[in-house]
Amino acid sequence: SERPPPPFSSFGASARGWCSGGCSAGGAMKFQPDVSSSRRKSRKAHFNASSSQRRIIMSSALSNELRKKHSVRSMPVRKDDEVSVVRGTYKGREGKVIQCYRKKWVIHIDRITREKQSGATVQVGIHPSKCVITKLKLDKDRRAILERKAPSKAKKGKYTEQDAAMQDVD
């Protein structure tokens, strides 16, 4: 049973309310005790992530054709993948990834540039979550990732009467 919050007094509750910082703002139940639901800690972990962790965070969805072909929803973006921008100012533009700039959380795509005041052209950084991968650069490591991520070929689903009958055959 839940305990009602104490009446406000000059000393009982903090200025932020009944929960003084140790719980999440939404009041949702916590399912994993070893994972913090604190906004502050989540942001710190995100922005202090190592390069290998950033690679995973900087993933893009696969196009519908690739999704059907490989049975995988998303992949970390890499140089030489071809992507299509689906959100923002450059929506609808396509091109090849020429750089994954993990430090700035962006990817640079060829032909997506802008002109500076000085007249120099610079690459525009686009976050990978705003892109869709349309063509994968496949090598043995990438194929291994696809094999691992794809659902196993073993039949999953309901246990049918036919399966039960096959059990008796042994």
Tab-separated table of C-alpha atoms in Angstrom:
chain	number	residue	atom	x	y	z
A	1	SER	CA	0.000	0.000	0.000
A	2	GLU	CA	1.219	3.474	-0.850
A	3	ARG	CA	1.889	5.924	1.909
A	4	PRO	CA	0.365	9.394	1.415
A	5	PRO	CA	2.824	12.277	1.153
A	6	PRO	CA	3.428	14.109	4.404
A	7	PRO	CA	1.801	17.468	4.978
A	8	PHE	CA	3.999	20.374	3.924
A	9	SER	CA	5.845	21.994	6.746
A	10	SER	CA	8.924	24.112	7.119
A	11	PHE	CA	11.117	21.016	7.391
A	12	GLY	CA	9.381	17.818	6.103
A	13	ALA	CA	9.287	17.887	2.300
A	14	SER	CA	11.892	19.304	-0.004
A	15	ALA	CA	11.271	22.210	-2.362
A	16	ARG	CA	11.023	19.774	-5.308
A	17	GLY	CA	8.174	17.823	-3.774
A	18	TRP	CA	7.856	14.454	-2.060
A	19	CYS	CA	10.510	12.732	-4.196
A	20	SER	CA	13.762	14.566	-3.552
A	21	GLY	CA	15.740	13.550	-6.619
A	22	GLY	CA	16.124	9.803	-6.115
A	23	CYS	CA	13.286	8.775	-8.411
A	24	SER	CA	12.258	9.422	-11.999
A	25	ALA	CA	10.028	12.348	-12.884
A	26	GLY	CA	7.393	10.154	-14.558
A	27	GLY	CA	6.930	7.984	-11.490
A	28	ALA	CA	7.190	4.840	-13.627
A	29	MET	CA	8.066	1.562	-11.985
A	30	LYS	CA	11.692	0.521	-12.248
A	31	PHE	CA	12.289	-2.907	-13.757
A	32	GLN	CA	16.089	-3.197	-13.716
A	33	PRO	CA	17.688	-2.146	-10.442
A	34	ASP	CA	21.153	-1.833	-12.006
A	35	VAL	CA	20.000	0.697	-14.645
A	36	SER	CA	19.333	4.258	-13.557
A	37	SER	CA	16.203	6.051	-14.692
A	38	SER	CA	17.706	9.414	-13.781
A	39	ARG	CA	17.706	11.937	-16.642
A	40	ARG	CA	20.962	13.412	-15.388
A	41	LYS	CA	22.770	10.038	-15.344
A	42	SER	CA	21.332	8.995	-18.717
A	43	ARG	CA	22.573	12.200	-20.354
A	44	LYS	CA	25.986	11.845	-18.720
A	45	ALA	CA	26.300	8.248	-19.948
A	46	HIS	CA	25.225	9.281	-23.469
A	47	PHE	CA	27.588	12.214	-23.874
A	48	ASN	CA	30.533	10.448	-22.203
A	49	ALA	CA	30.073	7.276	-24.265
A	50	SER	CA	33.190	5.664	-25.708
A	51	SER	CA	33.749	5.423	-29.459
A	52	SER	CA	32.631	1.773	-29.542
A	53	GLN	CA	29.403	2.660	-27.714
A	54	ARG	CA	28.833	5.648	-30.023
A	55	ARG	CA	29.070	3.302	-33.025
A	56	ILE	CA	26.047	1.378	-31.729
A	57	ILE	CA	24.126	4.535	-30.775
A	58	MET	CA	24.808	5.973	-34.244
A	59	SER	CA	22.635	3.393	-36.009
A	60	SER	CA	20.164	3.897	-38.828
A	61	ALA	CA	17.108	1.992	-39.902
A	62	LEU	CA	17.352	-0.152	-43.019
A	63	SER	CA	15.137	0.557	-46.026
A	64	ASN	CA	12.073	-1.642	-46.518
A	65	GLU	CA	13.793	-3.722	-49.220
A	66	LEU	CA	16.893	-4.337	-47.067
A	67	ARG	CA	14.707	-5.055	-44.055
A	68	LYS	CA	12.839	-7.768	-45.967
A	69	LYS	CA	16.021	-9.184	-47.474
A	70	HIS	CA	18.066	-9.449	-44.268
A	71	SER	CA	15.281	-9.611	-41.608
A	72	VAL	CA	17.098	-6.885	-39.666
A	73	ARG	CA	15.613	-3.533	-38.695
A	74	SER	CA	18.691	-1.341	-38.103
A	75	MET	CA	22.477	-1.300	-38.355
A	76	PRO	CA	25.314	0.959	-37.231
A	77	VAL	CA	26.169	3.300	-40.124
A	78	ARG	CA	29.606	3.065	-41.705
A	79	LYS	CA	31.589	4.833	-44.371
A	80	ASP	CA	30.552	3.859	-47.951
A	81	ASP	CA	26.954	2.957	-46.998
A	82	GLU	CA	24.354	4.719	-49.118
A	83	VAL	CA	21.702	6.550	-47.130
A	84	SER	CA	18.582	8.616	-47.694
A	85	VAL	CA	17.710	11.504	-45.358
A	86	VAL	CA	14.126	11.192	-44.075
A	87	ARG	CA	13.864	14.134	-41.647
A	88	GLY	CA	14.904	17.765	-41.519
A	89	THR	CA	16.016	20.379	-44.032
A	90	TYR	CA	17.725	17.829	-46.280
A	91	LYS	CA	14.780	15.393	-46.329
A	92	GLY	CA	14.673	13.377	-49.555
A	93	ARG	CA	18.381	13.797	-50.357
A	94	GLU	CA	20.447	10.663	-50.976
A	95	GLY	CA	24.150	9.976	-51.053
A	96	LYS	CA	27.098	7.939	-49.883
A	97	VAL	CA	28.414	8.289	-46.322
A	98	ILE	CA	31.871	9.829	-46.585
A	99	GLN	CA	32.575	10.135	-42.851
A	100	CYS	CA	31.136	8.972	-39.523
A	101	TYR	CA	32.025	11.763	-37.123
A	102	ARG	CA	31.477	9.996	-33.807
A	103	LYS	CA	32.799	12.858	-31.708
A	104	LYS	CA	30.004	15.121	-33.009
A	105	TRP	CA	27.359	12.333	-33.288
A	106	VAL	CA	26.863	12.992	-37.027
A	107	ILE	CA	27.577	11.496	-40.435
A	108	HIS	CA	28.716	13.406	-43.503
A	109	ILE	CA	27.020	12.534	-46.774
A	110	ASP	CA	28.446	13.459	-50.174
A	111	ARG	CA	26.568	16.224	-52.015
A	112	ILE	CA	25.046	17.509	-48.758
A	113	THR	CA	27.067	20.656	-48.212
A	114	ARG	CA	26.500	24.316	-47.500
A	115	GLU	CA	28.429	27.454	-48.299
A	116	LYS	CA	29.979	29.452	-45.478
A	117	GLN	CA	29.988	33.234	-45.345
A	118	SER	CA	33.580	33.176	-46.572
A	119	GLY	CA	32.548	31.189	-49.651
A	120	ALA	CA	34.055	27.888	-48.526
A	121	THR	CA	31.853	24.787	-48.826
A	122	VAL	CA	31.547	22.568	-45.771
A	123	GLN	CA	29.892	19.220	-45.093
A	124	VAL	CA	26.628	19.329	-43.158
A	125	GLY	CA	26.461	16.864	-40.284
A	126	ILE	CA	23.309	14.761	-40.159
A	127	HIS	CA	22.345	12.514	-37.272
A	128	PRO	CA	22.096	8.848	-38.355
A	129	SER	CA	18.657	8.423	-36.743
A	130	LYS	CA	17.321	10.838	-39.374
A	131	CYS	CA	18.564	8.608	-42.222
A	132	VAL	CA	17.623	5.292	-43.766
A	133	ILE	CA	20.286	2.957	-45.150
A	134	THR	CA	19.456	2.150	-48.784
A	135	LYS	CA	22.587	0.190	-49.698
A	136	LEU	CA	24.939	-1.614	-47.321
A	137	LYS	CA	28.671	-1.936	-47.809
A	138	LEU	CA	29.013	-5.631	-47.063
A	139	ASP	CA	32.224	-7.238	-45.886
A	140	LYS	CA	32.731	-10.371	-43.789
A	141	ASP	CA	32.264	-8.538	-40.477
A	142	ARG	CA	29.074	-6.860	-41.645
A	143	ARG	CA	27.706	-10.189	-42.941
A	144	ALA	CA	28.457	-11.758	-39.545
A	145	ILE	CA	26.494	-8.986	-37.811
A	146	LEU	CA	23.529	-9.556	-40.147
A	147	GLU	CA	23.679	-13.325	-39.523
A	148	ARG	CA	23.739	-12.742	-35.770
A	149	LYS	CA	20.955	-10.135	-35.724
A	150	ALA	CA	18.594	-11.978	-38.072
A	151	PRO	CA	16.052	-14.151	-36.282
A	152	SER	CA	17.085	-17.787	-36.229
A	153	LYS	CA	15.799	-20.028	-38.985
A	154	ALA	CA	14.327	-22.395	-36.385
A	155	LYS	CA	10.548	-22.339	-36.461
A	156	LYS	CA	9.126	-20.235	-33.659
A	157	GLY	CA	5.481	-19.896	-32.815
A	158	LYS	CA	2.587	-21.879	-31.480
A	159	TYR	CA	2.894	-25.481	-30.425
A	160	THR	CA	0.534	-27.318	-32.783
A	161	GLU	CA	-1.210	-30.682	-32.537
A	162	GLN	CA	1.086	-31.945	-35.294
A	163	ASP	CA	4.095	-31.135	-33.107
A	164	ALA	CA	2.479	-32.991	-30.207
A	165	ALA	CA	1.844	-36.020	-32.444
A	166	MET	CA	5.497	-36.000	-33.533
A	167	GLN	CA	6.558	-36.185	-29.868
A	168	ASP	CA	4.778	-39.558	-29.515
A	169	VAL	CA	6.588	-41.022	-32.548
A	170	ASP	CA	9.885	-41.394	-30.657
